[in-house]
Coordinates of C-alpha atoms in Angstrom, one line a residue:
X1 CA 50.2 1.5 -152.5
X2 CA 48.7 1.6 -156.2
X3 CA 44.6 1.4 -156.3
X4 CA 43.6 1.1 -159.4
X5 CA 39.4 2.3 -160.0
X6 CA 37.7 0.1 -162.7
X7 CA 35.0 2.2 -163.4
X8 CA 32.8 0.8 -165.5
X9 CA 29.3 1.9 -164.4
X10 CA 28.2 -1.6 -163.3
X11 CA 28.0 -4.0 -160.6
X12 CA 27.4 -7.5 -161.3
X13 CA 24.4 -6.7 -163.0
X14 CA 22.8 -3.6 -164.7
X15 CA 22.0 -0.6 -162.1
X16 CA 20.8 2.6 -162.8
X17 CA 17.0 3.5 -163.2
X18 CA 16.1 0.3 -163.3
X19 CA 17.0 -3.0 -162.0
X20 CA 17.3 -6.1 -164.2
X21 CA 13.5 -6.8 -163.0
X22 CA 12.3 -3.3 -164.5
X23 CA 11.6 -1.8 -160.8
X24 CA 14.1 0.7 -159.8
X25 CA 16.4 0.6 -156.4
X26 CA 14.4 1.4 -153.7
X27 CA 15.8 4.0 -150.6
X28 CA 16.6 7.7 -150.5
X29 CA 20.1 6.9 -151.5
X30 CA 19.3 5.9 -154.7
X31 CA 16.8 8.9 -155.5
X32 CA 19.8 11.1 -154.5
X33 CA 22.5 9.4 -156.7
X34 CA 20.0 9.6 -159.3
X35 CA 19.8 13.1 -159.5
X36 CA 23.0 13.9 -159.0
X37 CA 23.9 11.6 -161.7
X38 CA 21.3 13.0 -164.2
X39 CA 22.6 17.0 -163.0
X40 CA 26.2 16.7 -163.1
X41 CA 26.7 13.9 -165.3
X42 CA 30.4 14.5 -165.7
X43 CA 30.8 14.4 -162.1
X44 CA 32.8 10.6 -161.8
X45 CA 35.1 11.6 -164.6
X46 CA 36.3 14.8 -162.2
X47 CA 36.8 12.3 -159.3
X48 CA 39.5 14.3 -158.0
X49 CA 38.9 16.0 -155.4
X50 CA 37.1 12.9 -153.4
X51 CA 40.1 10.7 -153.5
X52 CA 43.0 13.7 -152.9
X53 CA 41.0 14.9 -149.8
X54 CA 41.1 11.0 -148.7
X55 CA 44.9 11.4 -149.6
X56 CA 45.4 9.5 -152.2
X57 CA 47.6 11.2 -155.6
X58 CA 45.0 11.1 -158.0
X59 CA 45.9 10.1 -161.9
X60 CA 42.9 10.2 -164.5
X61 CA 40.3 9.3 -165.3
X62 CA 42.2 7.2 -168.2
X63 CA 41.0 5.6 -171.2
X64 CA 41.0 1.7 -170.0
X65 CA 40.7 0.5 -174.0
X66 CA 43.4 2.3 -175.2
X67 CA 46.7 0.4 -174.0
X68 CA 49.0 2.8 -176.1
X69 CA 47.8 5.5 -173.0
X70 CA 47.2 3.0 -170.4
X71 CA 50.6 0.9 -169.9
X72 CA 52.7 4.4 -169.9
X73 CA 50.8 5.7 -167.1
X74 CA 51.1 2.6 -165.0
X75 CA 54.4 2.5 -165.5
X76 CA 55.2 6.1 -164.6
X77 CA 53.2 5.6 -161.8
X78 CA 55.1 2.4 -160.8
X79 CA 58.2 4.2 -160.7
X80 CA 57.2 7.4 -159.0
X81 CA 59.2 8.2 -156.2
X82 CA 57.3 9.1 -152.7
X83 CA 55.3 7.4 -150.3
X84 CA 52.1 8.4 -150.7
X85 CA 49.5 6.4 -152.1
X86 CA 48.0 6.6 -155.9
X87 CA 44.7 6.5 -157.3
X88 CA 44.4 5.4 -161.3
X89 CA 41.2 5.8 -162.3
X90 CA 40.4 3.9 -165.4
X91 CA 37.1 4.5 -167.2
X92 CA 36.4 0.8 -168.8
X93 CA 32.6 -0.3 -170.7
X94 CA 31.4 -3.7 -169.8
X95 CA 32.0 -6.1 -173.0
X96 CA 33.3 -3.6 -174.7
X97 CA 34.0 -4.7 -178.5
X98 CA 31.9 -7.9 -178.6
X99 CA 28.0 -5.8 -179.3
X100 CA 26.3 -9.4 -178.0
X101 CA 28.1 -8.7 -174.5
X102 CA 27.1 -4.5 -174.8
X103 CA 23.9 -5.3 -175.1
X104 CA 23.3 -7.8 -172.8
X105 CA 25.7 -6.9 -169.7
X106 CA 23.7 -9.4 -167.2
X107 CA 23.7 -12.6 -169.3
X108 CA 27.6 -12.3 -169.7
X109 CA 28.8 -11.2 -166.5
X110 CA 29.9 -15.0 -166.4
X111 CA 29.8 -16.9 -169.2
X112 CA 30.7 -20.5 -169.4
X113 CA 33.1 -21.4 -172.7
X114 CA 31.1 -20.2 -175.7
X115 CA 30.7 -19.7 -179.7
X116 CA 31.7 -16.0 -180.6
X117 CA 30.1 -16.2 -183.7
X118 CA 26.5 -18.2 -182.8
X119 CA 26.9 -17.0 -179.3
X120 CA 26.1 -20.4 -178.2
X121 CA 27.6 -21.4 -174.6
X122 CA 28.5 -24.4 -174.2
X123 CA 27.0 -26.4 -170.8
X124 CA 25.0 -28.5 -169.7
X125 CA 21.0 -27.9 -169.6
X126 CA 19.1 -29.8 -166.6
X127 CA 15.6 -30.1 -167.5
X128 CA 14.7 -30.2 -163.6
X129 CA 14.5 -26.8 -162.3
X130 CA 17.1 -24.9 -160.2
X131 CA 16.4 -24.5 -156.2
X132 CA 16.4 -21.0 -157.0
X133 CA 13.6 -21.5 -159.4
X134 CA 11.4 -23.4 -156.9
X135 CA 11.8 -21.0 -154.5
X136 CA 10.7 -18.3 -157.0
X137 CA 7.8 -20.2 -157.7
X138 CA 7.0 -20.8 -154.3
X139 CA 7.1 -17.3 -152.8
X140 CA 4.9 -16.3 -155.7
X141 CA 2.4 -19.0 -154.6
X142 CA 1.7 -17.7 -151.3
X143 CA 1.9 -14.2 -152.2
X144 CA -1.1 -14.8 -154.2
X145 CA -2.9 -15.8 -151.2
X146 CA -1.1 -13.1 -149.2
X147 CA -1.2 -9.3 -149.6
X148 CA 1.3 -8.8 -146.9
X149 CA 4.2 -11.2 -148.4
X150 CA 6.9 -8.6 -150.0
X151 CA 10.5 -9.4 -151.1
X152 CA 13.6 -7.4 -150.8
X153 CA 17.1 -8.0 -152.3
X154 CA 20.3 -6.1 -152.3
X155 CA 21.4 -5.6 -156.5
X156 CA 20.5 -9.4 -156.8
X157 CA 16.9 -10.4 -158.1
X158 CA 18.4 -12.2 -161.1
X159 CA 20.1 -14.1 -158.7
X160 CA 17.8 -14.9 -155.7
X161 CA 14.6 -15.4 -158.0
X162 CA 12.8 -12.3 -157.0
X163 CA 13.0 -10.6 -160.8
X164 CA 10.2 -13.4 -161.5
X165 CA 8.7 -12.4 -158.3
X166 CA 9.0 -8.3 -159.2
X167 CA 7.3 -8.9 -162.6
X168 CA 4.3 -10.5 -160.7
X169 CA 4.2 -8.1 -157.5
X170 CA 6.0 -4.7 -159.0
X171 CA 4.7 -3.0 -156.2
X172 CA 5.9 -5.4 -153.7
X173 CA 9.3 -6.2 -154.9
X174 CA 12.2 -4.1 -153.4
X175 CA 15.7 -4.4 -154.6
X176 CA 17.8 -1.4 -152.0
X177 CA 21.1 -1.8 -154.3
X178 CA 24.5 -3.3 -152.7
X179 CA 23.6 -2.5 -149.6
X180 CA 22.9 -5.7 -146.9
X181 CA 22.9 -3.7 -144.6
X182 CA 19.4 -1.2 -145.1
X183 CA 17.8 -4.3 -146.4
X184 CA 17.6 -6.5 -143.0
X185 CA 16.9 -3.5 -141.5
X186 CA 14.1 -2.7 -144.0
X187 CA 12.9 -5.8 -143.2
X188 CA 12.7 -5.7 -140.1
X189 CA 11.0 -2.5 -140.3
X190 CA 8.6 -3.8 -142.6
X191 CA 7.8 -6.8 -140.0
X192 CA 7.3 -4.4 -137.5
X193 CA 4.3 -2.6 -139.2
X194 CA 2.4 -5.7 -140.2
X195 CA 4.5 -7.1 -143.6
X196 CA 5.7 -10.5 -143.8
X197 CA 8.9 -9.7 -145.3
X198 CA 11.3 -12.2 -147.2
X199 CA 15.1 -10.9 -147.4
X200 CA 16.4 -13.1 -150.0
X201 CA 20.3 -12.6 -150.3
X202 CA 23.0 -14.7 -151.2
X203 CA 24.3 -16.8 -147.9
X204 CA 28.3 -15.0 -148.0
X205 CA 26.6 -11.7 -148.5
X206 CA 24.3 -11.7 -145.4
X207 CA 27.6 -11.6 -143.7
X208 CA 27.7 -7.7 -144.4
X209 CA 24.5 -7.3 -142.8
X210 CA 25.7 -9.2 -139.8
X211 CA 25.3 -6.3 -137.3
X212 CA 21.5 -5.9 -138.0
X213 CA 21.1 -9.4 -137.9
X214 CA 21.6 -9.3 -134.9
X215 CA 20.3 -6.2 -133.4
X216 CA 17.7 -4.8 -135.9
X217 CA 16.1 -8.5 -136.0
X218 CA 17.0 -11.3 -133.4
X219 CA 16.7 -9.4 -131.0
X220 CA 13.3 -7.9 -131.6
X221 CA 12.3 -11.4 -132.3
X222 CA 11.2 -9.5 -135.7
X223 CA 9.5 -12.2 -137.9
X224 CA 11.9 -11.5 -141.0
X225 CA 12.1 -14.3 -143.4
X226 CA 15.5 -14.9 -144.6
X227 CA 16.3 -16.5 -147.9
X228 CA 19.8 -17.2 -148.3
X229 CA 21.0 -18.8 -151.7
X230 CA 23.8 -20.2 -153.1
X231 CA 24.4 -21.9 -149.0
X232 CA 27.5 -24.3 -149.1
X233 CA 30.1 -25.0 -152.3
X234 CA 29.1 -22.9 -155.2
X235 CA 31.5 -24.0 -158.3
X236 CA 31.5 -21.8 -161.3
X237 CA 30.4 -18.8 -159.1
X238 CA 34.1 -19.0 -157.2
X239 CA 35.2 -19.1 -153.9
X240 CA 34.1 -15.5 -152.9
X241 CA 30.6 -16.6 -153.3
X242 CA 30.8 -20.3 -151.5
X243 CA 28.6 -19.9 -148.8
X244 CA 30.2 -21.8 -146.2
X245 CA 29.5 -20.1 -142.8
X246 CA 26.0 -19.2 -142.5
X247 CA 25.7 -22.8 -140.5
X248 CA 28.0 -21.3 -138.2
X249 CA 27.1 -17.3 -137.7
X250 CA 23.6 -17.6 -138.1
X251 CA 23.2 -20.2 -135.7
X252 CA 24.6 -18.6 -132.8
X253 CA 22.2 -16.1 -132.9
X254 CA 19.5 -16.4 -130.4
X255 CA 15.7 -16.9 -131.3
X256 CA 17.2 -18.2 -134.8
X257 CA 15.3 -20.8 -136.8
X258 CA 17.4 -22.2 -139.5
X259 CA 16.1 -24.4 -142.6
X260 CA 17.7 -26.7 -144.6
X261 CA 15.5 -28.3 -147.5
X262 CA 16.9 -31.8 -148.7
X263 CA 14.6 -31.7 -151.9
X264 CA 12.4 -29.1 -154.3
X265 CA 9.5 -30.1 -151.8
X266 CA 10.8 -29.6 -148.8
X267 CA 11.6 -26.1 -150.0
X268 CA 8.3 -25.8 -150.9
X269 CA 7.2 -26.7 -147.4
X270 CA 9.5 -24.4 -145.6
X271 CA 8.7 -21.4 -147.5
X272 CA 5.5 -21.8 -146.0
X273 CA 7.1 -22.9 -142.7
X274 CA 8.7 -19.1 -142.7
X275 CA 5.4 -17.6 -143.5
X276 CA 3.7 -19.4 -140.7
X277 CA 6.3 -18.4 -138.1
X278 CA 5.6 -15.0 -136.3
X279 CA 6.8 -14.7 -133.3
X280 CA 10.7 -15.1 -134.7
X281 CA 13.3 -14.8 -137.7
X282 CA 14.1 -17.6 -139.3
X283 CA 16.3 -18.8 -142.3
X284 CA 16.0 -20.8 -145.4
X285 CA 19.5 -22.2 -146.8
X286 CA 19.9 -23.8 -150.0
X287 CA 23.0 -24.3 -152.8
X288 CA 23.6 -22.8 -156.2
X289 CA 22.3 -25.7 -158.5
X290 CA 19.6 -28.0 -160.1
X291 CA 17.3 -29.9 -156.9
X292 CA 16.5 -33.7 -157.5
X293 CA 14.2 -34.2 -159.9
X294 CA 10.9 -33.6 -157.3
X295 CA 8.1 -32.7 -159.4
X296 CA 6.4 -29.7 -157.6
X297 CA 3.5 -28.0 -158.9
X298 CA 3.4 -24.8 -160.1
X299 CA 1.5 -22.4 -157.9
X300 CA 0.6 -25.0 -155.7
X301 CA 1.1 -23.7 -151.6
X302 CA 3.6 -25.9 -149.7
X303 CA 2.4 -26.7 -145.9
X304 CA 3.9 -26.0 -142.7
X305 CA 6.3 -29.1 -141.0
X306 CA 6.7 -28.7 -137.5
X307 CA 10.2 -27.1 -136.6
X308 CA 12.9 -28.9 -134.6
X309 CA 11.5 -32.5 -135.7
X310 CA 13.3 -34.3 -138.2
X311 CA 12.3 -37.8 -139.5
X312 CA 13.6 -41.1 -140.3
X313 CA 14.5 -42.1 -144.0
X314 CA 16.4 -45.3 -143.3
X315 CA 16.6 -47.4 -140.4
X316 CA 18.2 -50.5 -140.4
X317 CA 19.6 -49.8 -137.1
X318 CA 16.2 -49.4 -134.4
X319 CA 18.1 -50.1 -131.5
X320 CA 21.4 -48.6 -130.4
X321 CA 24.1 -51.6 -130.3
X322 CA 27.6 -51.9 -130.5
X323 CA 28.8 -51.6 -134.2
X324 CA 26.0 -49.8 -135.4
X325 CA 25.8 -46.4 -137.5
X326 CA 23.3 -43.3 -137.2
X327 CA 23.7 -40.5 -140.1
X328 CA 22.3 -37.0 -139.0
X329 CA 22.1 -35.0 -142.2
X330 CA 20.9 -31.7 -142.7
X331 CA 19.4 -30.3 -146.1
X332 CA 20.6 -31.6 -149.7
X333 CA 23.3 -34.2 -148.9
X334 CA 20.6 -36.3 -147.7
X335 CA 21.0 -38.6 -151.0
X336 CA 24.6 -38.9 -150.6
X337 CA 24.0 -39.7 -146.8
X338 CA 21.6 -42.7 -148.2
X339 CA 24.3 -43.7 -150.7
X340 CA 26.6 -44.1 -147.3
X341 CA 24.4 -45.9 -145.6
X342 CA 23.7 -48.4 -148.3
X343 CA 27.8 -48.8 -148.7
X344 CA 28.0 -49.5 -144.7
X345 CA 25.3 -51.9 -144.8
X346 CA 27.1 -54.1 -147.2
X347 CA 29.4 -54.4 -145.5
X348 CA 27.1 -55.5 -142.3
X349 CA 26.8 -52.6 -140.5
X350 CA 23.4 -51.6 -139.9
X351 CA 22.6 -47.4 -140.2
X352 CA 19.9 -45.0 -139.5
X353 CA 19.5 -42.3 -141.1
X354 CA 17.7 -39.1 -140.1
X355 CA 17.0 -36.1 -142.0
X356 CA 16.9 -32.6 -140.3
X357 CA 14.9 -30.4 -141.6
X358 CA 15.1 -27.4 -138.8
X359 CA 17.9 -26.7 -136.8
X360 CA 16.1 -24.5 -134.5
X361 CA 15.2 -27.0 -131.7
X362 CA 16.5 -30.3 -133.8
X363 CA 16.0 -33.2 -132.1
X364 CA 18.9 -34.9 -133.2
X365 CA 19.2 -36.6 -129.7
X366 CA 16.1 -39.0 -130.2
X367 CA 18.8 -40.6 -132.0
X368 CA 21.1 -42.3 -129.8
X369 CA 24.3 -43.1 -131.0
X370 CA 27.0 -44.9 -129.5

């Protein structure tokens, strides 16, 4: 086996001192990497000794730029005879030789087709604001009103909204690094002493934080907050950010609420919702993307809805009869579930529609459907 180290110094987005929201990392790891960084800084390039004692061979570190250097050594290492496996470590700098990428490593982690020279990229720009940006907006709305909210992310404020948030609440903003893991359980500790704690994280990266889920929070019945972006399909993000099974580990845990807003309000409404439970966890979900065009006020507080009670947007159906339709949907395909139900009906069919928007007790069986 070949492993090849692309060390480059960054994650997804600038680390170091400082996050991307100008607070630095919070947790004892980070103060200890930190000074052993700032001590020894030559200490990655003599990586040695870490990866032979794990047993790998260990060739570098290597000039990733220069090809001249690097395509000799992988081929000598392609043909090296043995069994045991081989570390290349490659020293590579993020953007390296376009300066508009060097300087701004977080904007061009992922760039959509773009102008070299203007710089310009070429996509679409919604003028109705991204769910991420409503939630942002939200959370710092209430923790205007409320000393105790704090936020926590794992290396992804950028992401999840909360470098809006940091700027606002520096002090209350806590960003532990790529680590799921310490944050849940940071929250939870947090809950325990009195905070109401929201741990935003991306919905395929809770995953890694699965364990204290379960036993750091649900158990406890620890009133952690969980924010979980980019829920469902993701597109340009790529398939190892599609968050497609939070639906399905989350909500076997017990004592579980789970949240699905259909529209910018309703996300509005269940950020309060999470603030207003506290006797449990519970969890937001929403996709990567634009909402629907709901004007919602900035700063203004959402209210509570009452969990496990959906409501009725269409019902040309009242009574259960033979031939007819009922639509359960859950968070924002609810327009597309209208769309459906305006397709059956012209073709005589009559359809209700119902839109969840808590599946902690839903009571999707007030709908009867035959």
């Amino acid at each position: 086996m070949i492993v090849i180290l692309n060390d480059n110094d960054q994650v997804s987005l600038p680390t170091g001192t400082k996050t991307v929201a100008g607070v630095r990392p919070s947790g004892a790891l980070s103060d200890y990497t930190s000074r052993l960084m700032s001590s020894r800084p030559g200490i990655m390039a003599q990586g040695g000794t870490l990866f032979e004692e794990l047993g790998f061979y260990y060739v570098g570190p290597i000039d990733g730029h220069k090809l001249d250097t690097l395509v000799p050594v992988l081929e000598n290492v392609r043909d090296m005879p043995g069994n045991k496996p081989v570390l290349i470590h490659v020293k590579t700098e993020k953007g390296k030789g376009y300066p508009p990428a060097e300087a701004s490593l977080d904007k061009y982690h992922g760039v959509a087709r773009f102008d070299v020279g203007t710089r310009k990229q070429h996509k679409s720009v919604s003028q109705t604001p991204s769910y991420t940006s409503v939630f942002s907006k939200a959370l710092i709305a209430e923790a205007e009103h409320d000393r105790k909210v704090v936020a926590i992310t794992a290396a992804m404020p950028g992401g999840t909204g909360l470098n809006i948030f940091g700027e606002r609440f520096l002090k209350r903003c806590h960003d532990v690094g790529i680590a799921e893991q310490p944050a849940v359980t940071m929250a939870g500790g947090m809950a325990c002493e009195g905070y109401k704690p929201f741990c935003c994280i991306y919905s395929t990266f809770l995953q890694r934080g699965y364990d204290q889920l379960i036993h750091d929070v649900s158990i406890q019945k620890l009133p952690v907050r969980f924010i979980l972006d980019r829920a469902g399909l993701v597109g340009n993000d790529g398939p190892t950010h599609h968050g497609s099974f939070d639906l399905a580990y989350i909500g076997c845990i017990p004592n579980m609420i789970i949240m699905a807003p259909s529209d910018e309000c309703e996300l509005q409404n269940m950020v309060a919702t999470s603030l207003a439970i506290n006797d449990s966890p519970s969890v937001v979900r929403y996709p990567r993307g634009v909402g629907v065009g709901l004007d919602v006020i900035n700063q203004k507080l959402g209210h509570a809805i009452a969990i496990g009670k959906g409501r009725i947007i269409r019902n040309k159906a009242p009574s259960p009869k033979e031939g007819s339709v009922a639509i359960l949907s859950l968070g924002t395909r609810l327009l597309e579930s209208v769309k459906a139900a305006e397709a059956l009906e012209a073709n005589t069919i009559p359809v209700t529609v119902k839109g969840s928007e808590g599946s902690g007790a839903c009571d999707c069986l007030s709908v009867e459907a035959r």
